[in-house]
mmCIF file with all atom_site columns, C-alpha atoms in Angstrom:
data_model
loop_
_atom_site.group_PDB
_atom_site.id
_atom_site.type_symbol
_atom_site.label_atom_id
_atom_site.label_alt_id
_atom_site.label_comp_id
_atom_site.label_asym_id
_atom_site.label_entity_id
_atom_site.label_seq_id
_atom_site.pdbx_PDB_ins_code
_atom_site.Cartn_x
_atom_site.Cartn_y
_atom_site.Cartn_z
_atom_site.occupancy
_atom_site.B_iso_or_equiv
_atom_site.pdbx_formal_charge
_atom_site.auth_seq_id
_atom_site.auth_comp_id
_atom_site.auth_asym_id
_atom_site.auth_atom_id
_atom_site.pdbx_PDB_model_num
ATOM 1   C CA . MET A 1 1   ? 74.380 -12.504 148.663 1.00 59.00 ? 1   MET A CA 1
ATOM 2   C CA . LYS A 1 2   ? 74.371 -13.954 152.141 1.00 63.00 ? 2   LYS A CA 1
ATOM 3   C CA . CYS A 1 3   ? 77.515 -16.009 151.750 1.00 67.00 ? 3   CYS A CA 1
ATOM 4   C CA . LYS A 1 4   ? 81.279 -15.810 151.519 1.00 71.00 ? 4   LYS A CA 1
ATOM 5   C CA . LEU A 1 5   ? 82.613 -15.747 147.960 1.00 78.00 ? 5   LEU A CA 1
ATOM 6   C CA . ASP A 1 6   ? 86.105 -16.350 146.704 1.00 81.00 ? 6   ASP A CA 1
ATOM 7   C CA . GLN A 1 7   ? 87.772 -12.928 147.045 1.00 82.00 ? 7   GLN A CA 1
ATOM 8   C CA . ASP A 1 8   ? 89.521 -13.076 143.668 1.00 86.00 ? 8   ASP A CA 1
ATOM 9   C CA . ILE A 1 9   ? 86.280 -13.961 141.875 1.00 87.00 ? 9   ILE A CA 1
ATOM 10  C CA . LEU A 1 10  ? 84.465 -11.183 143.703 1.00 85.00 ? 10  LEU A CA 1
ATOM 11  C CA . LYS A 1 11  ? 87.097 -8.558  142.800 1.00 87.00 ? 11  LYS A CA 1
ATOM 12  C CA . LYS A 1 12  ? 87.225 -9.726  139.176 1.00 90.00 ? 12  LYS A CA 1
ATOM 13  C CA . THR A 1 13  ? 83.429 -9.646  138.877 1.00 89.00 ? 13  THR A CA 1
ATOM 14  C CA . VAL A 1 14  ? 83.170 -6.152  140.370 1.00 88.00 ? 14  VAL A CA 1
ATOM 15  C CA . TYR A 1 15  ? 85.908 -4.892  138.047 1.00 89.00 ? 15  TYR A CA 1
ATOM 16  C CA . ASN A 1 16  ? 84.247 -6.438  134.973 1.00 90.00 ? 16  ASN A CA 1
ATOM 17  C CA . THR A 1 17  ? 80.844 -5.027  135.919 1.00 88.00 ? 17  THR A CA 1
ATOM 18  C CA . LEU A 1 18  ? 82.231 -1.517  136.493 1.00 87.00 ? 18  LEU A CA 1
ATOM 19  C CA . THR A 1 19  ? 84.121 -1.524  133.202 1.00 87.00 ? 19  THR A CA 1
ATOM 20  C CA . ILE A 1 20  ? 80.963 -2.492  131.308 1.00 87.00 ? 20  ILE A CA 1
ATOM 21  C CA . HIS A 1 21  ? 78.781 0.250   132.769 1.00 82.00 ? 21  HIS A CA 1
ATOM 22  C CA . PHE A 1 22  ? 81.286 2.945   133.702 1.00 81.00 ? 22  PHE A CA 1
ATOM 23  C CA . HIS A 1 23  ? 84.172 2.482   131.263 1.00 78.00 ? 23  HIS A CA 1
ATOM 24  C CA . ASP A 1 24  ? 84.787 6.239   131.089 1.00 77.00 ? 24  ASP A CA 1
ATOM 25  C CA . HIS A 1 25  ? 85.221 6.657   134.880 1.00 78.00 ? 25  HIS A CA 1
ATOM 26  C CA . ASN A 1 26  ? 87.945 5.709   137.318 1.00 79.00 ? 26  ASN A CA 1
ATOM 27  C CA . PHE A 1 27  ? 87.159 3.894   140.564 1.00 81.00 ? 27  PHE A CA 1
ATOM 28  C CA . TYR A 1 28  ? 88.647 2.606   143.746 1.00 80.00 ? 28  TYR A CA 1
ATOM 29  C CA . PHE A 1 29  ? 87.118 -0.450  145.299 1.00 82.00 ? 29  PHE A CA 1
ATOM 30  C CA . SER A 1 30  ? 87.841 -2.188  148.534 1.00 83.00 ? 30  SER A CA 1
ATOM 31  C CA . LEU A 1 31  ? 86.920 -5.698  149.635 1.00 82.00 ? 31  LEU A CA 1
ATOM 32  C CA . HIS A 1 32  ? 85.557 -6.119  153.174 1.00 80.00 ? 32  HIS A CA 1
ATOM 33  C CA . PRO A 1 33  ? 85.847 -9.872  153.892 1.00 76.00 ? 33  PRO A CA 1
ATOM 34  C CA . TYR A 1 34  ? 85.554 -9.623  157.682 1.00 77.00 ? 34  TYR A CA 1
ATOM 35  C CA . THR A 1 35  ? 81.782 -9.281  157.866 1.00 74.00 ? 35  THR A CA 1
ATOM 36  C CA . ASP A 1 36  ? 79.073 -11.973 157.807 1.00 74.00 ? 36  ASP A CA 1
ATOM 37  C CA . ASN A 1 37  ? 78.987 -11.738 154.037 1.00 73.00 ? 37  ASN A CA 1
ATOM 38  C CA . ASN A 1 38  ? 81.912 -10.242 152.171 1.00 74.00 ? 38  ASN A CA 1
ATOM 39  C CA . HIS A 1 39  ? 81.165 -7.116  150.200 1.00 76.00 ? 39  HIS A CA 1
ATOM 40  C CA . ILE A 1 40  ? 82.941 -4.424  148.215 1.00 79.00 ? 40  ILE A CA 1
ATOM 41  C CA . THR A 1 41  ? 82.749 -0.663  148.577 1.00 82.00 ? 41  THR A CA 1
ATOM 42  C CA . VAL A 1 42  ? 83.143 1.261   145.312 1.00 81.00 ? 42  VAL A CA 1
ATOM 43  C CA . ILE A 1 43  ? 84.226 4.911   145.238 1.00 77.00 ? 43  ILE A CA 1
ATOM 44  C CA . LYS A 1 44  ? 84.479 7.043   142.134 1.00 74.00 ? 44  LYS A CA 1
ATOM 45  C CA . LYS A 1 45  ? 87.946 8.503   141.753 1.00 70.00 ? 45  LYS A CA 1
ATOM 46  C CA . SER A 1 46  ? 87.745 12.274  141.857 1.00 59.00 ? 46  SER A CA 1
ATOM 47  C CA . LEU A 1 47  ? 89.317 13.902  138.807 1.00 59.00 ? 47  LEU A CA 1
ATOM 48  C CA . PHE A 1 48  ? 88.974 17.425  137.472 1.00 57.00 ? 48  PHE A CA 1
ATOM 49  C CA . ASN A 1 49  ? 86.891 17.990  134.327 1.00 50.00 ? 49  ASN A CA 1
ATOM 50  C CA . VAL A 1 50  ? 85.397 14.521  134.413 1.00 61.00 ? 50  VAL A CA 1
ATOM 51  C CA . LYS A 1 51  ? 81.806 13.868  133.426 1.00 65.00 ? 51  LYS A CA 1
ATOM 52  C CA . ASN A 1 52  ? 79.495 13.570  136.457 1.00 69.00 ? 52  ASN A CA 1
ATOM 53  C CA . LEU A 1 53  ? 78.137 10.167  137.241 1.00 72.00 ? 53  LEU A CA 1
ATOM 54  C CA . ASN A 1 54  ? 74.367 10.014  137.698 1.00 75.00 ? 54  ASN A CA 1
ATOM 55  C CA . ILE A 1 55  ? 73.199 6.661   139.031 1.00 78.00 ? 55  ILE A CA 1
ATOM 56  C CA . ASN A 1 56  ? 69.421 6.335   139.128 1.00 83.00 ? 56  ASN A CA 1
ATOM 57  C CA . LYS A 1 57  ? 67.405 3.261   140.164 1.00 83.00 ? 57  LYS A CA 1
ATOM 58  C CA . SER A 1 58  ? 67.147 1.992   136.602 1.00 83.00 ? 58  SER A CA 1
ATOM 59  C CA . LEU A 1 59  ? 70.910 2.131   136.052 1.00 84.00 ? 59  LEU A CA 1
ATOM 60  C CA . LEU A 1 60  ? 71.589 0.647   139.484 1.00 84.00 ? 60  LEU A CA 1
ATOM 61  C CA . ASN A 1 61  ? 69.284 -2.296  138.662 1.00 85.00 ? 61  ASN A CA 1
ATOM 62  C CA . LYS A 1 62  ? 71.126 -2.806  135.349 1.00 88.00 ? 62  LYS A CA 1
ATOM 63  C CA . VAL A 1 63  ? 74.470 -2.811  137.176 1.00 87.00 ? 63  VAL A CA 1
ATOM 64  C CA . LYS A 1 64  ? 73.199 -5.295  139.781 1.00 87.00 ? 64  LYS A CA 1
ATOM 65  C CA . LEU A 1 65  ? 71.793 -7.545  137.062 1.00 88.00 ? 65  LEU A CA 1
ATOM 66  C CA . GLN A 1 66  ? 75.089 -7.419  135.146 1.00 89.00 ? 66  GLN A CA 1
ATOM 67  C CA . PHE A 1 67  ? 76.940 -8.222  138.366 1.00 88.00 ? 67  PHE A CA 1
ATOM 68  C CA . ALA A 1 68  ? 74.761 -11.330 138.861 1.00 88.00 ? 68  ALA A CA 1
ATOM 69  C CA . ILE A 1 69  ? 75.386 -12.369 135.248 1.00 90.00 ? 69  ILE A CA 1
ATOM 70  C CA . ASN A 1 70  ? 79.140 -11.876 135.675 1.00 89.00 ? 70  ASN A CA 1
ATOM 71  C CA . LEU A 1 71  ? 79.047 -14.019 138.840 1.00 88.00 ? 71  LEU A CA 1
ATOM 72  C CA . GLN A 1 72  ? 77.221 -16.739 136.903 1.00 88.00 ? 72  GLN A CA 1
ATOM 73  C CA . LEU A 1 73  ? 80.005 -16.620 134.287 1.00 90.00 ? 73  LEU A CA 1
ATOM 74  C CA . GLU A 1 74  ? 82.367 -17.424 137.181 1.00 87.00 ? 74  GLU A CA 1
ATOM 75  C CA . SER A 1 75  ? 80.187 -20.445 138.116 1.00 86.00 ? 75  SER A CA 1
ATOM 76  C CA . VAL A 1 76  ? 78.603 -18.708 141.107 1.00 85.00 ? 76  VAL A CA 1
ATOM 77  C CA . ASN A 1 77  ? 74.883 -19.310 141.535 1.00 84.00 ? 77  ASN A CA 1
ATOM 78  C CA . ALA A 1 78  ? 73.667 -15.699 141.645 1.00 82.00 ? 78  ALA A CA 1
ATOM 79  C CA . THR A 1 79  ? 70.420 -13.969 140.736 1.00 80.00 ? 79  THR A CA 1
ATOM 80  C CA . PHE A 1 80  ? 69.140 -10.430 140.980 1.00 81.00 ? 80  PHE A CA 1
ATOM 81  C CA . SER A 1 81  ? 65.590 -9.292  141.691 1.00 77.00 ? 81  SER A CA 1
ATOM 82  C CA . SER A 1 82  ? 64.804 -5.610  141.949 1.00 72.00 ? 82  SER A CA 1
ATOM 83  C CA . ALA A 1 83  ? 62.446 -4.297  144.625 1.00 69.00 ? 83  ALA A CA 1
ATOM 84  C CA . THR A 1 84  ? 59.834 -3.968  141.867 1.00 67.00 ? 84  THR A CA 1
ATOM 85  C CA . ASP A 1 85  ? 60.330 -7.631  140.890 1.00 67.00 ? 85  ASP A CA 1
ATOM 86  C CA . LYS A 1 86  ? 60.027 -8.688  144.534 1.00 66.00 ? 86  LYS A CA 1
ATOM 87  C CA . GLN A 1 87  ? 56.823 -6.636  144.980 1.00 69.00 ? 87  GLN A CA 1
ATOM 88  C CA . SER A 1 88  ? 55.435 -8.034  141.724 1.00 71.00 ? 88  SER A CA 1
ATOM 89  C CA . ASN A 1 89  ? 56.177 -11.591 142.907 1.00 70.00 ? 89  ASN A CA 1
ATOM 90  C CA . ILE A 1 90  ? 54.436 -10.890 146.232 1.00 74.00 ? 90  ILE A CA 1
ATOM 91  C CA . GLU A 1 91  ? 51.383 -9.538  144.383 1.00 76.00 ? 91  GLU A CA 1
ATOM 92  C CA . LYS A 1 92  ? 51.327 -12.540 142.009 1.00 78.00 ? 92  LYS A CA 1
ATOM 93  C CA . LYS A 1 93  ? 51.559 -14.958 144.938 1.00 81.00 ? 93  LYS A CA 1
ATOM 94  C CA . SER A 1 94  ? 48.769 -13.123 146.778 1.00 82.00 ? 94  SER A CA 1
ATOM 95  C CA . ALA A 1 95  ? 46.528 -13.190 143.684 1.00 79.00 ? 95  ALA A CA 1
ATOM 96  C CA . ARG A 1 96  ? 47.257 -16.905 143.158 1.00 81.00 ? 96  ARG A CA 1
ATOM 97  C CA . LEU A 1 97  ? 46.377 -17.688 146.810 1.00 83.00 ? 97  LEU A CA 1
ATOM 98  C CA . LYS A 1 98  ? 43.125 -15.706 146.548 1.00 80.00 ? 98  LYS A CA 1
ATOM 99  C CA . ARG A 1 99  ? 42.243 -17.547 143.332 1.00 77.00 ? 99  ARG A CA 1
ATOM 100 C CA . GLU A 1 100 ? 43.074 -20.935 144.886 1.00 77.00 ? 100 GLU A CA 1
ATOM 101 C CA . ASN A 1 101 ? 41.018 -20.155 148.005 1.00 74.00 ? 101 ASN A CA 1
ATOM 102 C CA . ARG A 1 102 ? 38.093 -19.007 145.881 1.00 71.00 ? 102 ARG A CA 1
ATOM 103 C CA . LEU A 1 103 ? 38.266 -22.152 143.726 1.00 70.00 ? 103 LEU A CA 1
ATOM 104 C CA . LYS A 1 104 ? 39.183 -24.548 146.525 1.00 70.00 ? 104 LYS A CA 1
ATOM 105 C CA . ASP A 1 105 ? 35.591 -25.307 147.453 1.00 65.00 ? 105 ASP A CA 1
ATOM 106 C CA . ALA A 1 106 ? 33.909 -23.947 144.327 1.00 67.00 ? 106 ALA A CA 1
ATOM 107 C CA . ASN A 1 107 ? 32.397 -27.321 143.414 1.00 74.00 ? 107 ASN A CA 1
ATOM 108 C CA . VAL A 1 108 ? 31.662 -28.562 146.916 1.00 80.00 ? 108 VAL A CA 1
ATOM 109 C CA . TYR A 1 109 ? 27.951 -28.845 147.619 1.00 84.00 ? 109 TYR A CA 1
ATOM 110 C CA . LYS A 1 110 ? 25.784 -30.208 150.380 1.00 88.00 ? 110 LYS A CA 1
ATOM 111 C CA . ILE A 1 111 ? 22.678 -32.124 149.337 1.00 91.00 ? 111 ILE A CA 1
ATOM 112 C CA . VAL A 1 112 ? 19.706 -30.643 151.194 1.00 92.00 ? 112 VAL A CA 1
ATOM 113 C CA . ASP A 1 113 ? 16.895 -32.483 149.359 1.00 92.00 ? 113 ASP A CA 1
ATOM 114 C CA . PHE A 1 114 ? 16.463 -35.106 146.647 1.00 92.00 ? 114 PHE A CA 1
ATOM 115 C CA . GLY A 1 115 ? 13.735 -37.213 145.160 1.00 91.00 ? 115 GLY A CA 1
ATOM 116 C CA . GLN A 1 116 ? 11.419 -37.640 142.210 1.00 91.00 ? 116 GLN A CA 1
ATOM 117 C CA . ALA A 1 117 ? 9.192  -34.883 140.828 1.00 91.00 ? 117 ALA A CA 1
ATOM 118 C CA . ASN A 1 118 ? 7.927  -33.354 137.613 1.00 91.00 ? 118 ASN A CA 1
ATOM 119 C CA . TYR A 1 119 ? 10.880 -31.845 135.687 1.00 89.00 ? 119 TYR A CA 1
ATOM 120 C CA . GLN A 1 120 ? 11.669 -28.356 137.102 1.00 89.00 ? 120 GLN A CA 1
ATOM 121 C CA . PHE A 1 121 ? 8.557  -28.791 139.284 1.00 89.00 ? 121 PHE A CA 1
ATOM 122 C CA . GLN A 1 122 ? 6.345  -27.906 136.296 1.00 90.00 ? 122 GLN A CA 1
ATOM 123 C CA . ILE A 1 123 ? 2.771  -29.270 136.289 1.00 91.00 ? 123 ILE A CA 1
ATOM 124 C CA . ASN A 1 124 ? 3.169  -30.767 132.790 1.00 90.00 ? 124 ASN A CA 1
ATOM 125 C CA . GLY A 1 125 ? 6.804  -31.852 133.245 1.00 86.00 ? 125 GLY A CA 1
ATOM 126 C CA . LYS A 1 126 ? 7.889  -35.487 132.910 1.00 88.00 ? 126 LYS A CA 1
ATOM 127 C CA . GLN A 1 127 ? 8.821  -37.390 136.011 1.00 89.00 ? 127 GLN A CA 1
ATOM 128 C CA . SER A 1 128 ? 12.505 -36.925 136.794 1.00 90.00 ? 128 SER A CA 1
ATOM 129 C CA . ILE A 1 129 ? 14.979 -37.263 139.638 1.00 92.00 ? 129 ILE A CA 1
ATOM 130 C CA . PHE A 1 130 ? 16.303 -34.092 141.309 1.00 92.00 ? 130 PHE A CA 1
ATOM 131 C CA . ALA A 1 131 ? 18.784 -33.055 143.942 1.00 93.00 ? 131 ALA A CA 1
ATOM 132 C CA . LYS A 1 132 ? 18.763 -29.675 145.719 1.00 93.00 ? 132 LYS A CA 1
ATOM 133 C CA . LEU A 1 133 ? 22.288 -28.530 146.540 1.00 91.00 ? 133 LEU A CA 1
ATOM 134 C CA . ILE A 1 134 ? 23.752 -25.693 148.583 1.00 88.00 ? 134 ILE A CA 1
ATOM 135 C CA . ASP A 1 135 ? 27.346 -24.402 148.289 1.00 81.00 ? 135 ASP A CA 1
ATOM 136 C CA . ASN A 1 136 ? 29.611 -22.729 150.848 1.00 76.00 ? 136 ASN A CA 1
ATOM 137 C CA . ASN A 1 137 ? 28.139 -19.327 149.953 1.00 75.00 ? 137 ASN A CA 1
ATOM 138 C CA . CYS A 1 138 ? 24.630 -20.597 150.861 1.00 81.00 ? 138 CYS A CA 1
ATOM 139 C CA . SER A 1 139 ? 23.710 -20.469 147.195 1.00 84.00 ? 139 SER A CA 1
ATOM 140 C CA . GLU A 1 140 ? 21.098 -23.100 146.338 1.00 89.00 ? 140 GLU A CA 1
ATOM 141 C CA . LYS A 1 141 ? 20.658 -24.895 143.022 1.00 90.00 ? 141 LYS A CA 1
ATOM 142 C CA . THR A 1 142 ? 18.663 -27.830 141.784 1.00 92.00 ? 142 THR A CA 1
ATOM 143 C CA . MET A 1 143 ? 20.135 -30.503 139.526 1.00 90.00 ? 143 MET A CA 1
ATOM 144 C CA . TRP A 1 144 ? 17.902 -32.679 137.377 1.00 91.00 ? 144 TRP A CA 1
ATOM 145 C CA . LEU A 1 145 ? 18.587 -36.087 135.884 1.00 88.00 ? 145 LEU A CA 1
ATOM 146 C CA . LYS A 1 146 ? 17.761 -36.072 132.191 1.00 74.00 ? 146 LYS A CA 1
ATOM 147 C CA . GLN A 1 147 ? 15.346 -38.912 131.456 1.00 67.00 ? 147 GLN A CA 1
ATOM 148 C CA . VAL A 1 148 ? 16.068 -40.891 128.299 1.00 57.00 ? 148 VAL A CA 1
ATOM 149 C CA . ASN A 1 149 ? 13.035 -42.690 126.885 1.00 56.00 ? 149 ASN A CA 1
#
């Protein structure tokens, strides 16, 4: 988070998060409040015959999410988005913009001709009113007014 948090809340939240995910390990952690945004460095305490700690991306994301939840419990407005979430949001936004651009002028036509003629220009068609339209893709279509007798 790009802000200064209350140091006691930050320490408490880190401790609670570590105890949830790594309750069988011992840690040191140190608060660094003298930077643009305060942060904490966590170091696993080295003990003999202790189970190794393997932190993969999935576990790290779970820890970060739990940390955000623990901050929320302390009334801090915090959220967590993984790199995958951020990429997914970028892709969704891009798809939405493409869809909006495609639909933006989908029903915008220019009238290039209009008048009265036999329906669909057929020899035996009834007299009707037509309008020839062209869209932004230079696609032409003819609209006919249905005659009610």
